[in-house]
XYZ file of C-alpha atoms in Angstrom:
767
model
C 19.017 18.641 -27.728
C 18.780 21.265 -25.154
C 19.225 23.550 -28.092
C 16.102 22.964 -30.028
C 13.973 22.603 -26.618
C 14.922 25.936 -25.657
C 14.790 27.760 -29.094
C 11.380 26.038 -28.927
C 9.646 27.003 -25.921
C 9.513 30.714 -27.277
C 7.438 29.348 -30.036
C 3.775 31.266 -28.610
C 5.584 33.603 -26.104
C 4.317 37.037 -28.510
C 6.900 39.765 -28.795
C 7.396 42.199 -26.120
C 6.868 39.459 -23.479
C 8.334 36.577 -21.356
C 7.826 32.750 -20.256
C 8.396 32.799 -16.655
C 11.229 29.294 -16.428
C 11.006 30.045 -12.345
C 10.043 30.965 -8.963
C 12.021 31.650 -5.992
C 10.667 32.467 -2.284
C 13.375 33.546 0.260
C 13.166 34.167 3.795
C 15.061 37.360 5.229
C 17.390 37.399 1.944
C 18.187 33.277 2.643
C 16.533 29.908 0.851
C 13.189 29.193 1.908
C 13.086 26.757 4.723
C 9.490 25.903 3.862
C 9.042 24.264 0.593
C 5.049 24.941 0.759
C 4.992 28.496 0.298
C 5.831 28.135 -3.552
C 2.244 26.625 -3.661
C 0.262 29.542 -2.969
C 1.557 31.583 -5.831
C -0.537 32.771 -8.480
C 1.373 32.327 -11.357
C 3.326 28.949 -11.835
C 6.750 28.551 -14.140
C 5.310 25.144 -17.233
C 6.388 22.032 -15.769
C 9.356 20.618 -16.394
C 11.649 17.591 -15.625
C 14.829 17.740 -13.650
C 18.177 16.328 -13.376
C 17.439 14.561 -9.905
C 18.666 16.218 -6.710
C 19.764 19.262 -8.582
C 17.696 21.872 -10.091
C 19.227 22.064 -13.897
C 16.178 21.509 -16.052
C 16.305 18.621 -18.681
C 13.072 19.596 -20.733
C 9.973 21.152 -20.496
C 7.621 18.092 -22.001
C 4.135 19.994 -21.917
C 5.466 23.093 -23.162
C 7.311 21.441 -26.110
C 4.044 19.317 -27.031
C 1.976 22.447 -27.168
C 4.493 23.917 -28.883
C 4.693 21.317 -31.340
C 0.632 21.584 -31.906
C -0.866 24.785 -33.699
C -3.306 25.872 -31.063
C -5.674 27.577 -34.171
C -6.329 24.024 -34.936
C -9.984 22.790 -34.077
C -9.321 19.164 -34.526
C -6.619 16.439 -35.594
C -3.531 15.471 -34.180
C -1.996 18.970 -33.651
C -4.811 19.779 -31.759
C -4.676 16.899 -29.620
C -0.764 17.729 -29.379
C -1.680 20.995 -28.219
C -4.571 19.610 -25.655
C -2.096 17.454 -24.047
C 0.282 19.755 -23.131
C 0.748 23.095 -21.931
C 0.606 26.975 -23.113
C 3.483 29.091 -22.063
C 3.588 30.697 -18.744
C 4.115 34.154 -19.736
C 4.978 36.518 -16.875
C 1.684 38.928 -15.826
C 2.676 41.509 -13.545
C -0.092 41.818 -12.408
C -0.180 38.164 -11.316
C 3.120 38.404 -9.373
C 1.469 41.217 -7.450
C -1.363 38.795 -6.119
C 0.678 36.071 -5.207
C 2.737 38.664 -3.044
C -0.002 39.481 -0.972
C -0.607 35.668 -0.713
C 2.527 35.049 0.261
C 2.409 37.290 2.669
C -1.117 36.272 3.580
C 0.681 32.829 4.197
C 3.265 34.012 6.792
C 0.748 35.683 8.458
C -1.170 32.343 9.299
C 1.431 31.172 10.500
C 2.608 33.896 13.058
C 4.511 36.722 11.250
C 1.950 39.038 11.272
C 4.352 41.814 10.746
C 5.863 40.153 7.676
C 6.486 42.234 4.648
C 6.790 40.899 1.099
C 9.098 42.531 -1.811
C 10.057 40.755 -4.962
C 12.214 41.197 -8.227
C 11.917 39.793 -11.745
C 14.458 39.152 -13.677
C 14.782 39.484 -17.703
C 18.042 36.712 -19.544
C 19.829 38.787 -21.911
C 17.560 39.376 -24.997
C 14.546 39.931 -22.314
C 12.559 36.649 -23.562
C 12.424 34.650 -20.152
C 12.081 35.865 -16.880
C 12.218 34.722 -12.749
C 10.566 36.070 -10.271
C 12.780 35.564 -6.747
C 9.503 36.624 -3.701
C 11.694 37.763 -0.503
C 9.915 37.384 2.887
C 11.320 39.682 5.494
C 8.954 37.899 8.214
C 9.272 39.465 11.435
C 8.854 37.908 14.436
C 6.927 35.042 14.703
C 3.999 35.008 17.665
C 4.112 32.429 20.529
C 0.518 30.607 22.370
C 0.857 33.026 25.785
C -3.021 30.835 27.180
C -5.884 29.603 25.337
C -9.100 30.775 27.127
C -12.192 28.690 27.108
C -16.049 30.754 26.430
C -18.258 27.593 26.427
C -22.655 28.450 27.755
C -23.779 24.911 27.613
C -22.889 22.029 30.355
C -22.884 19.266 28.311
C -20.401 20.813 25.555
C -17.996 21.830 28.338
C -17.965 17.838 30.312
C -17.053 17.047 26.359
C -14.221 19.926 25.514
C -12.790 19.335 29.305
C -12.365 15.097 28.745
C -10.697 15.707 25.686
C -8.400 18.771 26.810
C -5.576 17.074 27.165
C -5.375 16.095 23.553
C -5.223 19.480 22.492
C -1.842 20.728 20.444
C -2.394 23.849 21.578
C -0.042 24.763 24.498
C 2.070 27.807 25.809
C 5.139 28.404 23.988
C 4.472 27.009 20.500
C 3.935 29.589 17.290
C 0.747 30.551 16.597
C -0.458 29.081 13.292
C -3.887 29.415 11.609
C -3.625 25.305 10.880
C -3.061 24.488 14.888
C -6.256 26.363 15.237
C -8.208 24.677 12.521
C -7.205 21.276 14.160
C -8.246 22.124 17.000
C -11.447 23.480 16.397
C -11.478 20.170 13.778
C -11.183 17.380 16.756
C -13.248 19.350 19.007
C -16.186 19.204 16.976
C -15.200 15.630 15.553
C -15.621 15.237 19.656
C -18.709 16.353 19.898
C -20.768 14.520 17.468
C -18.860 11.364 19.131
C -20.673 12.029 21.782
C -24.377 13.023 21.689
C -24.279 16.134 19.528
C -25.846 15.185 15.576
C -24.381 16.816 12.910
C -23.138 19.687 14.936
C -21.907 22.643 13.196
C -18.468 23.723 12.738
C -18.860 27.297 12.029
C -20.366 27.676 16.113
C -16.550 26.992 17.029
C -14.745 30.228 16.700
C -11.392 31.662 17.827
C -10.718 35.597 19.050
C -6.618 36.491 19.196
C -5.228 38.914 21.159
C -1.579 40.054 20.080
C -2.321 43.036 23.257
C -0.841 40.877 25.678
C 3.255 42.118 24.947
C 6.415 40.211 23.525
C 4.786 38.629 21.053
C 2.551 36.583 22.541
C -1.295 35.959 21.810
C -4.188 35.657 23.707
C -6.381 32.615 22.070
C -10.110 32.683 23.822
C -12.227 29.789 21.821
C -15.651 30.440 22.091
C -18.784 27.146 21.267
C -21.955 29.065 20.556
C -25.164 27.866 21.741
C -27.521 26.352 18.858
C -29.380 28.884 17.334
C -33.692 28.335 16.870
C -36.010 30.870 15.917
C -39.903 31.692 16.205
C -40.625 34.023 13.221
C -38.637 35.620 12.648
C -36.722 36.123 15.602
C -34.168 34.481 16.390
C -32.631 33.261 20.022
C -30.418 30.540 21.672
C -30.420 27.289 23.253
C -28.322 25.197 25.603
C -26.614 22.505 23.894
C -28.710 18.534 24.462
C -26.865 15.255 22.645
C -29.009 13.383 20.528
C -30.449 9.824 21.200
C -31.295 7.212 19.206
C -34.638 5.642 19.528
C -35.622 4.144 16.233
C -33.183 2.089 14.100
C -34.757 0.644 11.277
C -33.042 -1.615 8.518
C -33.832 -2.744 4.981
C -31.260 -5.041 2.924
C -33.665 -5.378 -0.301
C -33.761 -1.807 -1.417
C -33.457 -0.860 -4.588
C -32.136 2.628 -5.024
C -33.110 2.788 -8.606
C -36.799 2.385 -8.372
C -36.016 3.813 -4.657
C -38.105 1.116 -3.496
C -37.773 -2.185 -1.385
C -38.767 -5.392 -1.977
C -39.044 -6.706 1.861
C -42.809 -6.623 2.831
C -42.452 -8.065 7.048
C -41.181 -6.217 10.049
C -38.546 -8.192 12.055
C -37.381 -7.197 15.721
C -34.083 -8.474 15.932
C -32.150 -6.212 19.751
C -34.406 -3.669 19.072
C -34.062 -2.892 15.636
C -36.310 -2.985 13.024
C -35.319 -5.185 10.161
C -37.901 -5.252 6.479
C -37.313 -8.877 5.211
C -38.640 -11.104 2.966
C -41.062 -14.103 3.291
C -38.929 -15.846 2.870
C -35.846 -14.478 4.705
C -32.855 -13.599 2.903
C -30.468 -11.970 4.963
C -30.437 -13.332 8.628
C -31.307 -10.723 11.545
C -28.378 -11.713 13.436
C -25.787 -11.402 10.159
C -27.163 -8.625 9.668
C -27.176 -7.238 12.869
C -23.254 -7.522 13.807
C -22.047 -5.087 10.577
C -23.819 -2.451 12.583
C -22.203 -0.581 15.154
C -24.456 1.611 17.412
C -27.924 0.535 18.727
C -31.166 2.224 19.623
C -30.882 3.828 23.562
C -26.697 5.080 22.635
C -26.239 8.693 22.446
C -25.159 9.171 18.271
C -22.102 8.801 17.869
C -20.401 9.952 14.495
C -17.666 7.072 14.392
C -19.741 4.520 14.773
C -22.156 5.783 12.129
C -18.676 5.495 9.939
C -17.499 1.988 11.361
C -21.026 0.916 9.651
C -20.102 2.051 6.768
C -16.662 0.910 5.996
C -18.217 -2.841 7.244
C -21.321 -2.995 5.470
C -19.086 -1.531 2.151
C -16.497 -4.395 3.081
C -18.404 -7.663 3.149
C -19.141 -7.696 -0.211
C -22.753 -8.140 -0.252
C -24.036 -4.790 -0.346
C -23.115 -3.099 -2.980
C -25.289 0.946 -2.445
C -24.900 1.553 2.215
C -27.071 4.415 2.921
C -27.719 5.731 6.363
C -29.654 8.573 7.738
C -31.223 9.966 10.699
C -34.087 11.861 11.050
C -34.994 14.277 14.151
C -37.905 13.192 16.097
C -41.326 15.951 15.687
C -41.979 17.377 19.443
C -39.130 14.676 21.191
C -37.948 17.053 24.382
C -35.299 14.846 24.464
C -33.499 14.804 20.958
C -34.481 11.620 20.211
C -33.469 10.781 15.908
C -35.359 7.595 13.867
C -32.369 6.073 12.054
C -32.002 4.263 8.834
C -30.415 2.129 6.801
C -30.721 1.345 3.852
C -28.724 -1.675 2.144
C -28.547 -2.294 -1.902
C -27.792 -6.476 -2.488
C -24.657 -7.304 -5.513
C -26.493 -9.649 -7.810
C -25.770 -13.504 -5.783
C -24.422 -14.261 -8.920
C -21.255 -13.076 -10.590
C -18.386 -14.137 -12.962
C -15.410 -12.742 -13.837
C -12.276 -13.127 -15.659
C -8.501 -12.135 -15.363
C -5.652 -12.771 -17.968
C -1.484 -11.425 -17.946
C 1.065 -11.417 -18.300
C 3.625 -13.379 -16.527
C 8.203 -13.127 -16.631
C 9.180 -16.100 -14.331
C 12.761 -16.574 -13.956
C 13.194 -14.955 -17.272
C 10.120 -16.632 -18.822
C 7.523 -14.991 -20.605
C 4.334 -16.752 -20.626
C 0.457 -15.935 -20.136
C -1.927 -17.066 -17.294
C -5.215 -16.398 -16.480
C -7.886 -16.763 -13.530
C -11.815 -17.693 -13.951
C -13.853 -16.660 -11.319
C -17.714 -17.424 -9.801
C -18.964 -15.707 -6.873
C -22.339 -16.901 -4.738
C -23.233 -14.503 -2.777
C -25.254 -14.997 0.978
C -24.674 -18.833 0.386
C -26.803 -19.480 4.008
C -27.795 -16.495 4.460
C -25.760 -15.091 6.624
C -23.497 -12.701 4.011
C -20.936 -16.029 3.431
C -20.052 -15.624 0.315
C -18.692 -18.769 -1.598
C -16.160 -18.761 -4.669
C -14.680 -21.852 -6.863
C -11.484 -20.343 -9.446
C -9.528 -21.634 -12.256
C -6.541 -20.879 -12.550
C -3.537 -21.525 -15.827
C -0.276 -20.548 -17.099
C 1.626 -21.292 -19.937
C 5.195 -19.969 -19.763
C 8.470 -20.287 -22.175
C 11.626 -22.272 -20.655
C 14.284 -22.391 -22.522
C 15.678 -26.171 -23.135
C 18.401 -27.178 -25.245
C 16.477 -30.806 -25.513
C 13.115 -29.813 -25.978
C 12.603 -26.662 -28.269
C 10.086 -27.758 -30.591
C 7.312 -27.146 -27.802
C 7.323 -23.392 -27.100
C 4.827 -23.218 -23.715
C 7.013 -26.030 -22.044
C 5.987 -24.861 -18.451
C 1.888 -25.736 -17.407
C 0.458 -24.718 -14.640
C -3.298 -24.961 -13.692
C -5.371 -25.404 -10.802
C -8.869 -25.043 -8.605
C -9.538 -23.357 -5.582
C -12.876 -23.974 -3.917
C -13.313 -21.252 -0.632
C -15.847 -19.221 1.674
C -15.633 -16.313 3.069
C -17.657 -15.381 6.523
C -17.986 -11.943 7.478
C -16.941 -13.324 11.379
C -15.084 -15.468 13.013
C -16.010 -19.755 12.821
C -15.419 -22.420 15.402
C -13.703 -20.668 17.468
C -16.440 -18.483 19.668
C -14.496 -17.717 22.264
C -12.147 -15.567 20.110
C -14.852 -13.597 18.166
C -16.254 -12.607 21.455
C -12.963 -11.042 21.998
C -13.033 -9.204 18.963
C -14.995 -6.216 18.020
C -17.724 -5.057 15.856
C -15.435 -1.898 14.533
C -12.293 -4.083 13.860
C -14.250 -6.400 10.911
C -13.604 -9.927 11.573
C -13.322 -11.997 8.849
C -12.585 -15.712 8.811
C -11.786 -18.269 5.453
C -12.194 -21.991 4.218
C -10.239 -23.285 1.606
C -9.443 -26.167 -0.272
C -6.880 -26.155 -3.969
C -5.297 -27.994 -5.787
C -2.722 -27.115 -8.473
C -0.957 -29.334 -10.893
C 2.417 -28.028 -12.291
C 4.665 -29.159 -15.395
C 8.532 -28.119 -16.406
C 11.289 -29.760 -18.231
C 12.714 -30.845 -15.225
C 9.324 -32.546 -13.011
C 6.104 -32.235 -12.399
C 4.561 -31.185 -9.525
C 1.413 -31.565 -7.123
C 0.172 -29.559 -4.923
C -3.398 -30.194 -2.567
C -4.368 -27.225 -0.014
C -6.771 -27.686 2.706
C -6.408 -24.131 5.064
C -8.657 -21.653 7.194
C -7.443 -17.945 7.955
C -9.328 -15.227 10.645
C -7.999 -11.898 9.701
C -9.198 -8.288 11.675
C -8.453 -4.932 11.383
C -7.106 -3.787 14.300
C -7.494 0.585 13.133
C -6.944 1.878 10.194
C -3.474 1.277 9.716
C -3.261 -2.155 11.379
C -4.094 -5.062 10.650
C -3.929 -8.726 11.638
C -3.952 -12.314 10.271
C -4.029 -15.924 11.807
C -3.821 -19.075 9.445
C -4.894 -20.975 12.316
C -3.927 -24.364 9.555
C -2.067 -24.155 6.387
C -1.936 -27.787 5.372
C -0.081 -28.175 1.970
C 0.456 -32.168 0.458
C 3.595 -31.497 -2.001
C 3.527 -35.323 -4.073
C 6.147 -35.223 -7.293
C 4.991 -38.034 -9.676
C 8.238 -37.145 -11.625
C 11.746 -35.670 -11.696
C 14.674 -35.700 -13.742
C 17.167 -38.081 -12.024
C 20.144 -35.528 -13.696
C 18.555 -32.830 -12.571
C 18.377 -33.997 -9.173
C 21.736 -35.242 -9.174
C 23.109 -31.333 -10.069
C 22.019 -29.775 -7.906
C 24.412 -28.903 -5.257
C 21.888 -27.810 -3.004
C 17.754 -29.841 -3.388
C 16.310 -27.644 -1.067
C 13.060 -29.386 -1.129
C 13.040 -30.808 -3.835
C 10.682 -33.966 -2.225
C 7.467 -34.939 -1.625
C 6.124 -33.835 1.853
C 3.642 -32.485 4.022
C 3.413 -29.343 5.236
C 1.359 -28.732 8.082
C 1.784 -24.896 9.518
C 0.327 -22.473 11.400
C 0.777 -18.646 10.250
C 0.653 -15.273 12.179
C 0.737 -12.020 10.135
C 0.690 -8.147 11.018
C 0.489 -5.568 8.564
C 1.173 -1.552 8.985
C -0.165 0.496 6.500
C -0.903 4.308 7.020
C 0.145 5.691 2.929
C -3.354 6.516 2.836
C -3.972 7.748 5.705
C -1.178 10.681 6.564
C -0.515 14.051 5.504
C 2.867 13.600 6.551
C 5.804 13.892 3.810
C 7.199 10.431 5.487
C 4.192 7.183 5.360
C 5.377 3.850 6.121
C 4.841 0.161 5.397
C 5.693 -2.678 7.528
C 4.746 -6.426 7.132
C 5.759 -9.244 9.775
C 5.226 -13.099 9.987
C 6.081 -16.045 12.124
C 5.073 -19.643 11.071
C 5.887 -22.927 11.807
C 5.281 -26.252 10.341
C 5.516 -29.725 12.034
C 5.702 -29.188 15.948
C 1.700 -30.323 16.121
C 2.987 -33.870 14.281
C 6.011 -34.225 15.769
C 4.196 -34.253 19.190
C 1.794 -36.674 18.103
C 4.484 -38.654 16.567
C 6.396 -38.841 20.038
C 8.703 -41.744 19.754
C 7.651 -43.562 16.770
C 4.530 -44.207 16.471
C 4.050 -42.905 12.868
C 6.771 -44.929 9.768
C 9.636 -44.247 8.872
C 11.984 -43.857 5.901
C 14.941 -45.721 5.900
C 16.757 -44.311 4.353
C 16.354 -40.450 4.882
C 15.107 -41.464 8.618
C 12.529 -39.026 8.443
C 8.816 -39.810 9.792
C 6.012 -40.381 7.075
C 2.391 -39.382 6.852
C 0.699 -40.333 3.778
C 3.475 -41.818 2.824
C 5.192 -38.293 3.067
C 7.864 -36.474 5.430
C 6.186 -33.758 7.162
C 8.089 -30.724 7.576
C 9.119 -29.412 10.814
C 10.358 -26.002 10.260
C 9.666 -22.183 11.679
C 10.106 -19.435 9.148
C 10.521 -15.605 10.533
C 10.647 -12.560 7.754
C 10.042 -8.627 8.187
C 9.521 -6.768 5.116
C 9.608 -2.412 6.008
C 9.132 0.323 3.867
C 9.213 3.832 4.091
C 7.593 6.178 1.881
C 9.621 9.676 1.407
C 7.582 12.847 -0.457
C 10.552 14.865 -2.270
C 7.946 17.147 -3.552
C 4.363 16.923 -4.723
C 5.582 14.474 -7.637
C 8.956 12.931 -6.956
C 9.820 10.572 -3.752
C 12.080 8.673 -2.229
C 10.879 5.034 -1.419
C 13.341 2.435 0.222
C 12.623 -0.991 1.220
C 14.326 -3.146 3.906
C 13.924 -7.297 4.241
C 15.150 -9.746 6.423
C 14.093 -13.302 6.678
C 15.080 -16.708 7.742
C 13.229 -20.414 7.801
C 15.037 -22.373 10.152
C 14.262 -26.191 9.828
C 15.024 -28.383 12.337
C 13.332 -32.239 13.611
C 11.200 -33.690 10.619
C 13.589 -32.277 8.112
C 17.325 -32.305 9.268
C 18.061 -30.776 5.554
C 16.665 -27.985 4.299
C 13.170 -26.845 4.695
C 10.251 -26.594 1.715
C 11.062 -25.368 -2.043
C 8.017 -23.276 -1.174
C 8.769 -21.555 2.168
C 12.971 -20.801 1.656
C 13.659 -17.717 -0.285
C 14.496 -16.304 -3.696
C 16.985 -13.528 -4.874
C 16.093 -12.243 -8.522
C 13.681 -11.124 -10.221
C 10.869 -7.369 -11.177
C 10.080 -6.498 -7.467
C 13.549 -8.610 -5.652
C 17.347 -7.732 -6.940
C 16.374 -6.053 -10.845
C 19.676 -7.249 -11.765
C 19.137 -10.430 -11.841
C 16.857 -12.944 -13.402
C 14.857 -14.954 -10.641
C 16.376 -17.722 -8.754
C 19.416 -17.039 -10.499
C 21.345 -15.161 -7.494
C 22.689 -16.688 -4.353
C 23.365 -18.561 -2.337
C 26.586 -16.582 -0.562
C 28.955 -16.497 -3.773
C 28.212 -19.839 -5.362
C 29.405 -19.842 -8.862
C 26.951 -19.096 -11.487
C 28.232 -21.445 -13.956
C 26.744 -24.417 -11.872
C 22.938 -22.664 -12.620
C 22.592 -24.096 -16.028
C 25.125 -26.672 -15.405
C 24.661 -30.487 -17.831
C 21.401 -28.025 -19.912
C 19.466 -28.100 -16.992
C 18.026 -24.672 -15.225
C 18.937 -24.590 -11.287
C 16.351 -22.551 -9.257
C 18.251 -21.246 -6.520
C 16.308 -20.980 -3.192
C 17.877 -20.959 0.389
C 16.985 -20.602 4.354
C 18.009 -16.832 4.805
C 17.542 -13.424 3.156
C 18.791 -9.710 3.215
C 17.665 -7.135 1.378
C 17.714 -3.231 0.819
C 15.816 -1.702 -2.341
C 16.353 2.201 -3.499
C 13.892 3.898 -5.759
C 13.820 7.448 -6.807
C 10.566 7.734 -8.514
C 9.960 11.133 -11.042
C 7.199 12.904 -13.432
C 7.820 12.513 -17.149
C 4.990 13.610 -18.295
C 1.767 13.404 -16.929
C 1.028 9.610 -16.270
C 4.242 8.332 -17.534
C 7.353 8.496 -14.551
C 10.245 7.407 -14.054
C 12.708 5.405 -11.864
C 16.657 5.217 -10.311
C 16.911 2.152 -8.441
C 19.513 0.408 -6.949
C 19.145 -2.749 -4.643
C 21.355 -4.664 -2.557
C 20.806 -7.816 -0.961
C 21.016 -11.904 -0.947
C 20.184 -15.129 0.059
C 22.103 -17.734 1.961
C 21.469 -21.251 3.800
C 22.536 -22.419 7.556
C 25.894 -23.466 8.431
C 25.072 -27.193 9.294
C 25.678 -30.534 8.302
C 23.715 -31.720 4.773
C 24.557 -34.903 4.241
C 27.400 -33.917 2.303
C 29.569 -37.407 3.180
C 29.368 -38.954 -0.300
C 30.580 -35.466 -1.978
C 34.124 -34.725 -3.133
C 35.820 -32.250 -0.987
C 34.965 -29.681 -4.196
C 31.788 -30.029 -3.851
C 32.066 -29.750 0.019
C 33.941 -26.809 -1.285
C 31.326 -24.784 -2.963
C 28.451 -25.687 -0.607
C 30.807 -23.524 1.880
C 30.338 -20.469 -0.242
C 26.639 -20.169 -0.206
C 26.391 -20.616 4.093
C 26.219 -17.055 5.847
C 29.275 -16.679 7.844
C 29.346 -13.052 10.098
C 31.960 -12.046 9.396
C 32.068 -13.122 5.794
C 28.541 -12.410 4.399
C 29.180 -8.806 3.790
C 30.969 -9.246 0.817
C 28.467 -11.781 -0.313
C 26.338 -8.524 -1.347
C 25.171 -8.586 -4.604
C 24.601 -4.724 -6.256
C 22.310 -3.362 -9.183
C 21.379 -0.093 -10.613
C 19.158 0.626 -13.322
C 16.105 3.244 -14.164
C 12.694 1.836 -14.724
C 9.597 3.482 -16.918
C 6.423 3.100 -15.567
C 2.660 4.012 -16.872
C 0.218 4.770 -15.016
C -3.682 3.618 -16.190
C -4.577 4.149 -12.354
C -6.360 0.875 -11.054
C -3.145 -0.643 -12.177
C 0.230 0.526 -13.940
C 2.637 -0.611 -16.630
C 6.386 -1.337 -15.960
C 9.637 -2.130 -17.058
C 12.962 -1.902 -14.979
C 16.154 -2.301 -16.866
C 18.622 -3.870 -14.619
C 22.621 -3.426 -14.771
C 24.535 -5.438 -11.806
C 27.388 -3.210 -9.661
C 28.443 -6.051 -7.737
C 28.222 -9.645 -8.674
C 29.698 -12.551 -5.648
C 29.079 -15.563 -7.965
C 32.716 -14.240 -9.970
C 35.579 -14.790 -8.826
C 36.841 -13.067 -6.240
C 38.876 -10.696 -7.841
C 36.577 -9.626 -10.677
C 32.828 -9.227 -8.975
C 32.196 -5.201 -10.397
C 30.983 -6.215 -13.008
C 29.695 -2.843 -14.300
C 31.282 -2.161 -18.135
C 29.395 0.590 -18.903
C 25.759 1.227 -19.932
C 25.475 -1.623 -22.914
C 22.243 -3.245 -23.181
C 23.089 -6.758 -23.850
C 24.052 -6.325 -20.300
C 20.956 -5.695 -18.699
C 18.094 -7.301 -17.307
C 14.469 -6.271 -18.946
C 11.917 -6.529 -16.207
C 8.608 -6.373 -17.384
C 5.193 -6.510 -14.644
C 2.226 -4.815 -13.742
C 2.559 -2.340 -10.502
C 4.299 -1.206 -8.376
C 7.994 -3.119 -7.197
C 6.553 -1.951 -3.922
């Protein structure tokens, strides 16, 4: 393989020329600490796939495709291969000279004003391949000595003084042009947010003086006055902030015809709205989406927030905001215009996807009908019908391929504001885009072992504290779970009857999400999701000393004829995304969750509120519901021809994944997963069980001096094809340490055998 690839790489390299195989940048004869220095090199080698964490090259896939094709062909398969491939990167001495100059400029911009760059070209034995080494003799780095400001306009001086404390240009810090550019962008943004509409970035400039000596730089920041002209003469005047005098909003505009269907003008809170007769959009709704108003000075941040708010409400497909200077207005007045093009009122969508639950494959689909602006306040009514079929293996039902079926419907209304709690709504500013949703749903599921009906009713609020922080409160999450049928032999085979009963869940939940993946340019990015949920406390308070009926067998109190659940649940999901290079990424996830049941739920929390282990987004060496709790023996999962679903109230998990490119949008990953689930050490009503059965239950109990020995470990390799709007994923998981095996047989990695792998097929990345 390596020999063929090596020979093939030179196929289209002209005789006497060399294939460029590598560029290296050194600083003062040592490896460069700054990996981005290589990015400025003009001529780069063909892209390669390396052995992870090494410099060893496996192959050059793009060059290989090009060489498999024929560059002289204008059509056909070989033409297509050369088109998607990459021609050989042939050493060009002129490009090498330009690259050396670029590297020198790069280090100059980092404050190494006296740097010198040399390069050496090294050929292989037969002079067919070349490597270029650039050696930068940096010289001393220059540091900031002081920063002075020269500004003539008093208003500009006030703004700069107000934000000066946030400046990163501090005495003793390295001089870099990137820091100067960041400061210029920061000051321009501050000016545009304080009335200075369309303030030109070019009016902020720097002068650097190195004559101070001792490798120090004095920097002068200059903000020029506003240029004006009379005829051919140009003169400069003081900057004056702009004020919004009038605001015109048209919610019925068509950008295709460049016309509005509105005919009447209505003024609300000093804003002029162009409306239909009768009104289609309430002025109060429109005004709530706009973050600036007449009488305020211009603020670019508020304009951006308005764009985001109007685009995020899913009522208007296009939002355009423009400003016009009022001619002859000596106070720098602005007219503001907001033109909105609505979506179609009614839309229909359909989704179809493949599923893989606990190793059982199937199909699922969702049909959704949405109606917008139902109460003229931007509300969206939606009704969806979902269904799924799944092939669950069972020896008693081998004639029915799709023996697991699910069908359900949900009806909901989304509000672009908080409903029912006005005082709460008043505390959330517009920029946080407060939203509410009220919904109800009905789901029916039938499996070989049981049938289950779930009726739900919910009310939730969410808002965005900032671009990275989101909050959600599920004020009501009511679920009525009814099992019209459950196979008694299946139920009796379970050592843990984890929530397999009729119950009523009346929960409240708070969720916080921090996500800076799309906003930061830093090498390291973070994601945090944490939530806390409680259920049954209000019902327990109402029950008091026994106001509800009580089940004589379980001693649980009943509401609507079923026990109500009482528990508290907490989970934390933290992820780190570390960019090793532009295309290589190391991702880690750390998950911890507990559900503590009490009061009217003496033994177990509901099945839906417990944690599972295994599956395509979890422990990928195990099928879902087939790991744990603790070192619970695996042979019991399929005892008596049943399919036991393992869930438990405690979960710990760590996932590590190294992601790398293979070719174009085809990517690979190596992963390592560690974790398990456990139950609490408590009374589970085991008086009727044998000593052996009670001992089995103890194997699933979380104990601080034992749990680390029960951590399951798997590794594997993944393949992903990224289509842009979604990614198709195949992860091959292999067990390394299996706590369900006897204590001296838990190391189970017995070579890379296909029949020992778990195939995880999924859509999207696991985390």
